[in-house]
Amino acid sequence: MKPYIEWTKEELVAEKARLEQEFAEVKAKGLNLNISRGKPAAAQLDLTEGMLTVLSKNEDTFAEDGTDCRNYGVLTGIPEARKLIGDICEVSAENVIVYGNASLTIMFDTVARSFLKGVAGCTPWNKLDKVKFLCPVPGYDRHFGVTEYFGVEMINVPMTPEGPDMDMVEKLVAEDDAIKGIWCVPKYSNPQGYTYSDETVRRFANLKPAAKDFRIFWDNAYIIHHLYDDRQDHLLNIIEECEKAGNPDMVYEFVSTSKVSYPGAGIAALISSEANLKEAQEYMNFQIIGHDKLNQLRHVKFFQNLDGVMNQMKKHAEILRPKFEAILQVMDQELSGLDIASWTKPNGGYFISFDAMEGCAKKIVAKAKEAGLTMTGAGATYPYHNDPQDSNIRIAPSFPTPEELEIAGQVFVLSVKLVSVDKILESK
Amino acid sequence: MKPYIEWTKEELVAEKARLEQEFAEVKAKGLNLNISRGKPAAAQLDLTEGMLTVLSKNEDTFAEDGTDCRNYGVLTGIPEARKLIGDICEVSAENVIVYGNASLTIMFDTVARSFLKGVAGCTPWNKLDKVKFLCPVPGYDRHFGVTEYFGVEMINVPMTPEGPDMDMVEKLVAEDDAIKGIWCVPKYSNPQGYTYSDETVRRFANLKPAAKDFRIFWDNAYIIHHLYDDRQDHLLNIIEECEKAGNPDMVYEFVSTSKVSYPGAGIAALISSEANLKEAQEYMNFQIIGHDKLNQLRHVKFFQNLDGVMNQMKKHAEILRPKFEAILQVMDQELSGLDIASWTKPNGGYFISFDAMEGCAKKIVAKAKEAGLTMTGAGATYPYHNDPQDSNIRIAPSFPTPEELEIAGQVFVLSVKLVSVDKILESK
């Protein structure tokens, strides 16, 4: 296929008619498909069935140190759960606090705490005229939602396959002490599936922020979420790198088992320095007596250890891989060479990032919706839902079956082509 | 026994010597007993064993409406869990949001939200010079902890067996628009075990606060926690009364199953008006995708309905009642007539409130500690840990066995007598 842009007006008009015909046929099927959210499929959740009954008797409910997990207490999580999370993150159990079922809540509460009580003895953010966060874009909509909700000014930083533009990050944090944080999904990033390079991680660890209370919000949501055995990204350990750089307190790392065990009933954790965890605990100390330790114990007893977790992740990958491949294959086949889009081919994570021609994303998502395909709203991957180019679309292939994804792919590429042809025709 | 105050100096000196002898003997036993916290005993937690495996297969994990409880979603809780909590609180499921495992977290987050985002369109509390809360005293230390942490000025309001001094409450909230809330444990109050009278509840519902964003924090922690079948307190439904009074938005009610199922792994809920729940959801919407629905479903499947819950509460009462009676009996036997103390005899809840002679509480708690008995710190039942009379002590008899409680009772009354004799001797 040669690029659309090189087609004559007549060829494009004919193509448009053909595409409209095809689209009408697909639309007539009355499809109802959803590739909008990174939601695991039931088959993935079924993998964790054994966890339901791994604690089955009263005598099963005790932690290794004798703690009755049914009762009150243990603010930081049971030791064996802290160790399991520590093993996943390649840190010591002492660097881990295990919370409830959602890392989003830990992030939200961390921002709320910074506003209410301040960080490291600095002025609480709610007493400041202006608080800013750097937001690598495209990125995760729920991150941007948290900072928008609290009135934080968000500054876009372009993403590259190596991570955020570090020249820009270094310059901005050094210059402006109103910049208090940066949202990162460092491994198999949402939505690109990029993994920050070693250089990027080291540059993060060596940042010289003007604000003493600047923190990297390192959402390692896909830390072990590989799609392939033989093609796995490796991410440097930020906790270790920050220690080495003499900046141990500069990072909060967040992880969860939402996409390891259950999205609605996993365990989540904050990984950070001793000083940062102590500060977090001061808040928790008034907020809760202890998170659900039975569920923490269920996780440890079911997975046993890191090997158990990694085996589970392989099974997840076996379910997810064909889905990524199904939709990627349709895009490769139908869009390659037309020069109207680019997209990522990640080795892990839950998303594909798709860039259409400028000004086309909203129209494509609307077009797909017309034929029964729900996608993440265009703009969602940018702060304030504002994609300045209106070109990025996040594709989340985890929930439907591979067969459905092939159909979804067909609807999507038809929508992309139709909107793109229209745009090119306008300029002819 | 005649009151100590009427004893001669010689009699008191002899009594002191006798008590010191007894105390030395008890101390020599090297006891290690704890009646400091309202912590259920293992035997109570054992009652809920069936909940561990009530969801045992993948196909068990679906809510009545088909929701996969393992996956993301359902911000307000699954409908059947909302209904069960609604039945406990005598309100409609629509008045209920089910959260995670801790009502304390809901209360903390509600205060945090009020500071960050404001209530009902009013100025966020963090933009105000002064925020005040009324605190019925003695009361629950963790309530006071939350407001102290956020810098709220706490004003003591005396408790009576009918509830807080409502003349004072009415006057203060009408006069001072800095008063934004009041902490209440309206049924089997912590620590007295008092239940607010119908008149008190109606006066609460008909408050005319100067602050539009004044809210009653109605912590109904012991709503169904009776100790007796035949002696049960009844509390008017505050949600209904506030509606009747035209003040539907004036109250947040909090409940949990911490002392129904598991303290560490129960479910907790916020009960309020449509407008208040909508406001709470706006915050939750950024904080979490959904609380642990599997645990919500476990509760519904295990208890089935309100009858199931009430049956469980009877079993709890059978375990708790002898404990209350054991320690009350020692106090009755050893302290009656001496006129050095008074204490409550609740029909439910988890606590006994004990009032020693003025200036004696700290010394009594320290004395008891000397002999291996840990009690709630004196002062804990007051804001800022400051009991102006230094007389109130909270007794929490739930955790030890009845046999241990009898010993705990002996240590306690010895400590009370010793400190009281000293005080009276000083004045002779």
mmCIF file with all atom_site columns, N, CA and C in Angstrom, chain A residues 103-104 106-112 125 132-148 150 152-155 157 159 164 169 179-186 190 196 204 214-219 252 254 383, chain B residues 286:
data_model
loop_
_atom_site.group_PDB
_atom_site.id
_atom_site.type_symbol
_atom_site.label_atom_id
_atom_site.label_alt_id
_atom_site.label_comp_id
_atom_site.label_asym_id
_atom_site.label_entity_id
_atom_site.label_seq_id
_atom_site.pdbx_PDB_ins_code
_atom_site.Cartn_x
_atom_site.Cartn_y
_atom_site.Cartn_z
_atom_site.occupancy
_atom_site.B_iso_or_equiv
_atom_site.pdbx_formal_charge
_atom_site.auth_seq_id
_atom_site.auth_comp_id
_atom_site.auth_asym_id
_atom_site.auth_atom_id
_atom_site.pdbx_PDB_model_num
ATOM 1   N N  . SER A 1 103 ? -3.736  0.473  44.633 1.00 0.00 ? 103 SER A N  1
ATOM 2   C CA . SER A 1 103 ? -2.593  1.388  44.645 1.00 0.00 ? 103 SER A CA 1
ATOM 3   C C  . SER A 1 103 ? -3.050  2.798  44.309 1.00 0.00 ? 103 SER A C  1
ATOM 4   N N  . LEU A 1 104 ? -4.135  2.931  43.545 1.00 0.00 ? 104 LEU A N  1
ATOM 5   C CA . LEU A 1 104 ? -4.667  4.268  43.256 1.00 0.00 ? 104 LEU A CA 1
ATOM 6   C C  . LEU A 1 104 ? -4.985  5.008  44.558 1.00 0.00 ? 104 LEU A C  1
ATOM 7   N N  . ILE A 1 106 ? -3.545  4.590  47.435 1.00 0.00 ? 106 ILE A N  1
ATOM 8   C CA . ILE A 1 106 ? -2.297  5.011  48.095 1.00 0.00 ? 106 ILE A CA 1
ATOM 9   C C  . ILE A 1 106 ? -1.789  6.292  47.441 1.00 0.00 ? 106 ILE A C  1
ATOM 10  N N  . MET A 1 107 ? -1.854  6.339  46.109 1.00 0.00 ? 107 MET A N  1
ATOM 11  C CA . MET A 1 107 ? -1.385  7.543  45.402 1.00 0.00 ? 107 MET A CA 1
ATOM 12  C C  . MET A 1 107 ? -2.248  8.741  45.763 1.00 0.00 ? 107 MET A C  1
ATOM 13  N N  . PHE A 1 108 ? -3.547  8.538  45.717 1.00 0.00 ? 108 PHE A N  1
ATOM 14  C CA . PHE A 1 108 ? -4.484  9.617  46.040 1.00 0.00 ? 108 PHE A CA 1
ATOM 15  C C  . PHE A 1 108 ? -4.229  10.112 47.463 1.00 0.00 ? 108 PHE A C  1
ATOM 16  N N  . ASP A 1 109 ? -4.117  9.176  48.387 1.00 0.00 ? 109 ASP A N  1
ATOM 17  C CA . ASP A 1 109 ? -3.914  9.549  49.787 1.00 0.00 ? 109 ASP A CA 1
ATOM 18  C C  . ASP A 1 109 ? -2.567  10.232 49.987 1.00 0.00 ? 109 ASP A C  1
ATOM 19  N N  . THR A 1 110 ? -1.580  9.837  49.199 1.00 0.00 ? 110 THR A N  1
ATOM 20  C CA . THR A 1 110 ? -0.265  10.469 49.313 1.00 0.00 ? 110 THR A CA 1
ATOM 21  C C  . THR A 1 110 ? -0.345  11.929 48.870 1.00 0.00 ? 110 THR A C  1
ATOM 22  N N  . VAL A 1 111 ? -1.065  12.167 47.798 1.00 0.00 ? 111 VAL A N  1
ATOM 23  C CA . VAL A 1 111 ? -1.255  13.549 47.352 1.00 0.00 ? 111 VAL A CA 1
ATOM 24  C C  . VAL A 1 111 ? -2.092  14.319 48.378 1.00 0.00 ? 111 VAL A C  1
ATOM 25  N N  . ALA A 1 112 ? -3.173  13.700 48.857 1.00 0.00 ? 112 ALA A N  1
ATOM 26  C CA . ALA A 1 112 ? -4.024  14.352 49.861 1.00 0.00 ? 112 ALA A CA 1
ATOM 27  C C  . ALA A 1 112 ? -3.206  14.696 51.096 1.00 0.00 ? 112 ALA A C  1
ATOM 28  N N  . TRP A 1 125 ? 0.983   21.609 50.974 1.00 0.00 ? 125 TRP A N  1
ATOM 29  C CA . TRP A 1 125 ? 0.704   22.139 49.646 1.00 0.00 ? 125 TRP A CA 1
ATOM 30  C C  . TRP A 1 125 ? -0.539  23.023 49.615 1.00 0.00 ? 125 TRP A C  1
ATOM 31  N N  . LYS A 1 132 ? 2.629   22.293 41.154 1.00 0.00 ? 132 LYS A N  1
ATOM 32  C CA . LYS A 1 132 ? 2.670   21.774 39.782 1.00 0.00 ? 132 LYS A CA 1
ATOM 33  C C  . LYS A 1 132 ? 3.198   20.343 39.767 1.00 0.00 ? 132 LYS A C  1
ATOM 34  N N  . PHE A 1 133 ? 2.723   19.573 38.833 1.00 0.00 ? 133 PHE A N  1
ATOM 35  C CA . PHE A 1 133 ? 3.225   18.224 38.592 1.00 0.00 ? 133 PHE A CA 1
ATOM 36  C C  . PHE A 1 133 ? 3.639   18.109 37.129 1.00 0.00 ? 133 PHE A C  1
ATOM 37  N N  . LEU A 1 134 ? 4.702   17.360 36.907 1.00 0.00 ? 134 LEU A N  1
ATOM 38  C CA . LEU A 1 134 ? 5.059   17.020 35.530 1.00 0.00 ? 134 LEU A CA 1
ATOM 39  C C  . LEU A 1 134 ? 4.297   15.754 35.131 1.00 0.00 ? 134 LEU A C  1
ATOM 40  N N  . CYS A 1 135 ? 3.813   15.760 33.925 1.00 0.00 ? 135 CYS A N  1
ATOM 41  C CA . CYS A 1 135 ? 3.006   14.642 33.444 1.00 0.00 ? 135 CYS A CA 1
ATOM 42  C C  . CYS A 1 135 ? 3.537   14.159 32.104 1.00 0.00 ? 135 CYS A C  1
ATOM 43  N N  . PRO A 1 136 ? 4.329   13.085 32.104 1.00 0.00 ? 136 PRO A N  1
ATOM 44  C CA . PRO A 1 136 ? 4.741   12.499 30.827 1.00 0.00 ? 136 PRO A CA 1
ATOM 45  C C  . PRO A 1 136 ? 3.491   12.148 30.013 1.00 0.00 ? 136 PRO A C  1
ATOM 46  N N  . VAL A 1 137 ? 3.503   12.554 28.747 1.00 0.00 ? 137 VAL A N  1
ATOM 47  C CA . VAL A 1 137 ? 2.314   12.333 27.906 1.00 0.00 ? 137 VAL A CA 1
ATOM 48  C C  . VAL A 1 137 ? 2.678   11.621 26.610 1.00 0.00 ? 137 VAL A C  1
ATOM 49  N N  . PRO A 1 138 ? 1.748   10.798 26.113 1.00 0.00 ? 138 PRO A N  1
ATOM 50  C CA . PRO A 1 138 ? 0.509   10.399 26.772 1.00 0.00 ? 138 PRO A CA 1
ATOM 51  C C  . PRO A 1 138 ? 0.784   9.574  28.016 1.00 0.00 ? 138 PRO A C  1
ATOM 52  N N  . GLY A 1 139 ? -0.200  9.595  28.955 1.00 0.00 ? 139 GLY A N  1
ATOM 53  C CA . GLY A 1 139 ? -0.039  8.888  30.221 1.00 0.00 ? 139 GLY A CA 1
ATOM 54  C C  . GLY A 1 139 ? -1.369  8.350  30.731 1.00 0.00 ? 139 GLY A C  1
ATOM 55  N N  . TYR A 1 140 ? -1.390  8.083  32.024 1.00 0.00 ? 140 TYR A N  1
ATOM 56  C CA . TYR A 1 140 ? -2.526  7.377  32.639 1.00 0.00 ? 140 TYR A CA 1
ATOM 57  C C  . TYR A 1 140 ? -3.572  8.375  33.128 1.00 0.00 ? 140 TYR A C  1
ATOM 58  N N  . ASP A 1 141 ? -4.771  8.224  32.648 1.00 0.00 ? 141 ASP A N  1
ATOM 59  C CA . ASP A 1 141 ? -5.813  9.212  32.953 1.00 0.00 ? 141 ASP A CA 1
ATOM 60  C C  . ASP A 1 141 ? -6.114  9.336  34.446 1.00 0.00 ? 141 ASP A C  1
ATOM 61  N N  . ARG A 1 142 ? -6.049  8.237  35.173 1.00 0.00 ? 142 ARG A N  1
ATOM 62  C CA . ARG A 1 142 ? -6.394  8.330  36.605 1.00 0.00 ? 142 ARG A CA 1
ATOM 63  C C  . ARG A 1 142 ? -5.331  9.084  37.402 1.00 0.00 ? 142 ARG A C  1
ATOM 64  N N  . HIS A 1 143 ? -4.075  9.020  36.956 1.00 0.00 ? 143 HIS A N  1
ATOM 65  C CA . HIS A 1 143 ? -3.056  9.872  37.588 1.00 0.00 ? 143 HIS A CA 1
ATOM 66  C C  . HIS A 1 143 ? -3.440  11.337 37.421 1.00 0.00 ? 143 HIS A C  1
ATOM 67  N N  . PHE A 1 144 ? -3.681  11.697 36.196 1.00 0.00 ? 144 PHE A N  1
ATOM 68  C CA . PHE A 1 144 ? -3.980  13.102 35.906 1.00 0.00 ? 144 PHE A CA 1
ATOM 69  C C  . PHE A 1 144 ? -5.260  13.532 36.628 1.00 0.00 ? 144 PHE A C  1
ATOM 70  N N  . GLY A 1 145 ? -6.182  12.589 36.772 1.00 0.00 ? 145 GLY A N  1
ATOM 71  C CA . GLY A 1 145 ? -7.433  12.876 37.482 1.00 0.00 ? 145 GLY A CA 1
ATOM 72  C C  . GLY A 1 145 ? -7.175  13.291 38.928 1.00 0.00 ? 145 GLY A C  1
ATOM 73  N N  . VAL A 1 146 ? -6.275  12.569 39.592 1.00 0.00 ? 146 VAL A N  1
ATOM 74  C CA . VAL A 1 146 ? -5.972  12.877 40.997 1.00 0.00 ? 146 VAL A CA 1
ATOM 75  C C  . VAL A 1 146 ? -5.430  14.303 41.119 1.00 0.00 ? 146 VAL A C  1
ATOM 76  N N  . THR A 1 147 ? -4.423  14.616 40.313 1.00 0.00 ? 147 THR A N  1
ATOM 77  C CA . THR A 1 147 ? -3.819  15.955 40.453 1.00 0.00 ? 147 THR A CA 1
ATOM 78  C C  . THR A 1 147 ? -4.773  17.048 39.982 1.00 0.00 ? 147 THR A C  1
ATOM 79  N N  . GLU A 1 148 ? -5.561  16.767 38.967 1.00 0.00 ? 148 GLU A N  1
ATOM 80  C CA . GLU A 1 148 ? -6.552  17.767 38.544 1.00 0.00 ? 148 GLU A CA 1
ATOM 81  C C  . GLU A 1 148 ? -7.552  18.034 39.668 1.00 0.00 ? 148 GLU A C  1
ATOM 82  N N  . PHE A 1 150 ? -7.171  17.939 42.773 1.00 0.00 ? 150 PHE A N  1
ATOM 83  C CA . PHE A 1 150 ? -6.610  18.758 43.842 1.00 0.00 ? 150 PHE A CA 1
ATOM 84  C C  . PHE A 1 150 ? -6.114  20.124 43.344 1.00 0.00 ? 150 PHE A C  1
ATOM 85  N N  . VAL A 1 152 ? -3.903  20.844 41.056 1.00 0.00 ? 152 VAL A N  1
ATOM 86  C CA . VAL A 1 152 ? -2.492  20.922 40.688 1.00 0.00 ? 152 VAL A CA 1
ATOM 87  C C  . VAL A 1 152 ? -2.379  21.332 39.217 1.00 0.00 ? 152 VAL A C  1
ATOM 88  N N  . GLU A 1 153 ? -1.449  22.214 38.931 1.00 0.00 ? 153 GLU A N  1
ATOM 89  C CA . GLU A 1 153 ? -1.203  22.581 37.533 1.00 0.00 ? 153 GLU A CA 1
ATOM 90  C C  . GLU A 1 153 ? -0.330  21.495 36.906 1.00 0.00 ? 153 GLU A C  1
ATOM 91  N N  . MET A 1 154 ? -0.792  20.946 35.816 1.00 0.00 ? 154 MET A N  1
ATOM 92  C CA . MET A 1 154 ? -0.070  19.827 35.198 1.00 0.00 ? 154 MET A CA 1
ATOM 93  C C  . MET A 1 154 ? 0.653   20.285 33.941 1.00 0.00 ? 154 MET A C  1
ATOM 94  N N  . ILE A 1 155 ? 1.920   19.900 33.860 1.00 0.00 ? 155 ILE A N  1
ATOM 95  C CA . ILE A 1 155 ? 2.760   20.307 32.733 1.00 0.00 ? 155 ILE A CA 1
ATOM 96  C C  . ILE A 1 155 ? 3.113   19.077 31.901 1.00 0.00 ? 155 ILE A C  1
ATOM 97  N N  . VAL A 1 157 ? 5.064   16.610 29.598 1.00 0.00 ? 157 VAL A N  1
ATOM 98  C CA . VAL A 1 157 ? 6.437   16.287 29.210 1.00 0.00 ? 157 VAL A CA 1
ATOM 99  C C  . VAL A 1 157 ? 6.352   15.155 28.183 1.00 0.00 ? 157 VAL A C  1
ATOM 100 N N  . MET A 1 159 ? 6.836   11.914 26.059 1.00 0.00 ? 159 MET A N  1
ATOM 101 C CA . MET A 1 159 ? 7.418   10.588 26.254 1.00 0.00 ? 159 MET A CA 1
ATOM 102 C C  . MET A 1 159 ? 8.197   10.199 25.003 1.00 0.00 ? 159 MET A C  1
ATOM 103 N N  . PRO A 1 164 ? 10.411  9.622  29.741 1.00 0.00 ? 164 PRO A N  1
ATOM 104 C CA . PRO A 1 164 ? 10.122  11.041 29.543 1.00 0.00 ? 164 PRO A CA 1
ATOM 105 C C  . PRO A 1 164 ? 11.353  11.793 29.024 1.00 0.00 ? 164 PRO A C  1
ATOM 106 N N  . VAL A 1 169 ? 12.704  17.417 31.989 1.00 0.00 ? 169 VAL A N  1
ATOM 107 C CA . VAL A 1 169 ? 12.414  17.116 33.395 1.00 0.00 ? 169 VAL A CA 1
ATOM 108 C C  . VAL A 1 169 ? 13.476  17.743 34.296 1.00 0.00 ? 169 VAL A C  1
ATOM 109 N N  . ILE A 1 179 ? 7.134   22.838 41.412 1.00 0.00 ? 179 ILE A N  1
ATOM 110 C CA . ILE A 1 179 ? 6.982   21.476 40.874 1.00 0.00 ? 179 ILE A CA 1
ATOM 111 C C  . ILE A 1 179 ? 7.273   20.482 41.986 1.00 0.00 ? 179 ILE A C  1
ATOM 112 N N  . LYS A 1 180 ? 6.221   19.772 42.402 1.00 0.00 ? 180 LYS A N  1
ATOM 113 C CA . LYS A 1 180 ? 6.311   18.902 43.574 1.00 0.00 ? 180 LYS A CA 1
ATOM 114 C C  . LYS A 1 180 ? 6.304   17.427 43.210 1.00 0.00 ? 180 LYS A C  1
ATOM 115 N N  . GLY A 1 181 ? 6.029   17.108 41.967 1.00 0.00 ? 181 GLY A N  1
ATOM 116 C CA . GLY A 1 181 ? 5.969   15.693 41.644 1.00 0.00 ? 181 GLY A CA 1
ATOM 117 C C  . GLY A 1 181 ? 5.940   15.432 40.157 1.00 0.00 ? 181 GLY A C  1
ATOM 118 N N  . ILE A 1 182 ? 6.130   14.179 39.821 1.00 0.00 ? 182 ILE A N  1
ATOM 119 C CA . ILE A 1 182 ? 5.987   13.717 38.439 1.00 0.00 ? 182 ILE A CA 1
ATOM 120 C C  . ILE A 1 182 ? 5.338   12.341 38.465 1.00 0.00 ? 182 ILE A C  1
ATOM 121 N N  . TRP A 1 183 ? 4.379   12.147 37.599 1.00 0.00 ? 183 TRP A N  1
ATOM 122 C CA . TRP A 1 183 ? 3.699   10.854 37.473 1.00 0.00 ? 183 TRP A CA 1
ATOM 123 C C  . TRP A 1 183 ? 4.468   9.967  36.495 1.00 0.00 ? 183 TRP A C  1
ATOM 124 N N  . CYS A 1 184 ? 4.869   8.796  36.945 1.00 0.00 ? 184 CYS A N  1
ATOM 125 C CA . CYS A 1 184 ? 5.582   7.880  36.049 1.00 0.00 ? 184 CYS A CA 1
ATOM 126 C C  . CYS A 1 184 ? 4.958   6.493  36.070 1.00 0.00 ? 184 CYS A C  1
ATOM 127 N N  . VAL A 1 185 ? 4.837   5.889  34.902 1.00 0.00 ? 185 VAL A N  1
ATOM 128 C CA . VAL A 1 185 ? 4.584   4.443  34.807 1.00 0.00 ? 185 VAL A CA 1
ATOM 129 C C  . VAL A 1 185 ? 5.804   3.900  34.086 1.00 0.00 ? 185 VAL A C  1
ATOM 130 N N  . PRO A 1 186 ? 6.830   3.518  34.850 1.00 0.00 ? 186 PRO A N  1
ATOM 131 C CA . PRO A 1 186 ? 8.166   3.352  34.267 1.00 0.00 ? 186 PRO A CA 1
ATOM 132 C C  . PRO A 1 186 ? 8.347   2.066  33.462 1.00 0.00 ? 186 PRO A C  1
ATOM 133 N N  . ASN A 1 190 ? 1.767   3.016  30.542 1.00 0.00 ? 190 ASN A N  1
ATOM 134 C CA . ASN A 1 190 ? 0.388   3.237  30.127 1.00 0.00 ? 190 ASN A CA 1
ATOM 135 C C  . ASN A 1 190 ? 0.350   4.587  29.435 1.00 0.00 ? 190 ASN A C  1
ATOM 136 N N  . TYR A 1 196 ? 11.310  2.612  30.800 1.00 0.00 ? 196 TYR A N  1
ATOM 137 C CA . TYR A 1 196 ? 12.347  3.633  30.928 1.00 0.00 ? 196 TYR A CA 1
ATOM 138 C C  . TYR A 1 196 ? 13.717  2.971  30.822 1.00 0.00 ? 196 TYR A C  1
ATOM 139 N N  . PHE A 1 204 ? 16.654  10.128 36.651 1.00 0.00 ? 204 PHE A N  1
ATOM 140 C CA . PHE A 1 204 ? 15.611  10.388 37.659 1.00 0.00 ? 204 PHE A CA 1
ATOM 141 C C  . PHE A 1 204 ? 16.211  10.384 39.062 1.00 0.00 ? 204 PHE A C  1
ATOM 142 N N  . PHE A 1 214 ? 9.897   17.691 46.500 1.00 0.00 ? 214 PHE A N  1
ATOM 143 C CA . PHE A 1 214 ? 9.600   17.078 45.205 1.00 0.00 ? 214 PHE A CA 1
ATOM 144 C C  . PHE A 1 214 ? 9.695   15.559 45.335 1.00 0.00 ? 214 PHE A C  1
ATOM 145 N N  . ARG A 1 215 ? 8.710   14.855 44.778 1.00 0.00 ? 215 ARG A N  1
ATOM 146 C CA . ARG A 1 215 ? 8.702   13.400 44.829 1.00 0.00 ? 215 ARG A CA 1
ATOM 147 C C  . ARG A 1 215 ? 8.353   12.804 43.461 1.00 0.00 ? 215 ARG A C  1
ATOM 148 N N  . ILE A 1 216 ? 9.038   11.723 43.132 1.00 0.00 ? 216 ILE A N  1
ATOM 149 C CA . ILE A 1 216 ? 8.713   10.965 41.924 1.00 0.00 ? 216 ILE A CA 1
ATOM 150 C C  . ILE A 1 216 ? 7.626   9.958  42.291 1.00 0.00 ? 216 ILE A C  1
ATOM 151 N N  . PHE A 1 217 ? 6.510   10.023 41.622 1.00 0.00 ? 217 PHE A N  1
ATOM 152 C CA . PHE A 1 217 ? 5.417   9.063  41.847 1.00 0.00 ? 217 PHE A CA 1
ATOM 153 C C  . PHE A 1 217 ? 5.579   7.932  40.827 1.00 0.00 ? 217 PHE A C  1
ATOM 154 N N  . TRP A 1 218 ? 6.237   6.884  41.258 1.00 0.00 ? 218 TRP A N  1
ATOM 155 C CA . TRP A 1 218 ? 6.722   5.794  40.402 1.00 0.00 ? 218 TRP A CA 1
ATOM 156 C C  . TRP A 1 218 ? 5.703   4.665  40.458 1.00 0.00 ? 218 TRP A C  1
ATOM 157 N N  . ASP A 1 219 ? 4.743   4.707  39.573 1.00 0.00 ? 219 ASP A N  1
ATOM 158 C CA . ASP A 1 219 ? 3.647   3.726  39.598 1.00 0.00 ? 219 ASP A CA 1
ATOM 159 C C  . ASP A 1 219 ? 4.067   2.503  38.795 1.00 0.00 ? 219 ASP A C  1
ATOM 160 N N  . TYR A 1 252 ? 8.451   7.709  45.644 1.00 0.00 ? 252 TYR A N  1
ATOM 161 C CA . TYR A 1 252 ? 7.431   6.785  46.150 1.00 0.00 ? 252 TYR A CA 1
ATOM 162 C C  . TYR A 1 252 ? 7.157   5.777  45.040 1.00 0.00 ? 252 TYR A C  1
ATOM 163 N N  . PHE A 1 254 ? 4.828   2.594  43.779 1.00 0.00 ? 254 PHE A N  1
ATOM 164 C CA . PHE A 1 254 ? 3.528   1.970  44.047 1.00 0.00 ? 254 PHE A CA 1
ATOM 165 C C  . PHE A 1 254 ? 3.394   0.685  43.227 1.00 0.00 ? 254 PHE A C  1
ATOM 166 N N  . PRO A 1 383 ? -3.342  15.305 30.419 1.00 0.00 ? 383 PRO A N  1
ATOM 167 C CA . PRO A 1 383 ? -3.929  16.138 31.474 1.00 0.00 ? 383 PRO A CA 1
ATOM 168 C C  . PRO A 1 383 ? -5.073  16.987 30.920 1.00 0.00 ? 383 PRO A C  1
ATOM 169 N N  . PHE B 1 286 ? -12.017 9.602  42.452 1.00 0.00 ? 286 PHE B N  1
ATOM 170 C CA . PHE B 1 286 ? -10.604 9.790  42.129 1.00 0.00 ? 286 PHE B CA 1
ATOM 171 C C  . PHE B 1 286 ? -9.702  8.936  43.010 1.00 0.00 ? 286 PHE B C  1
#
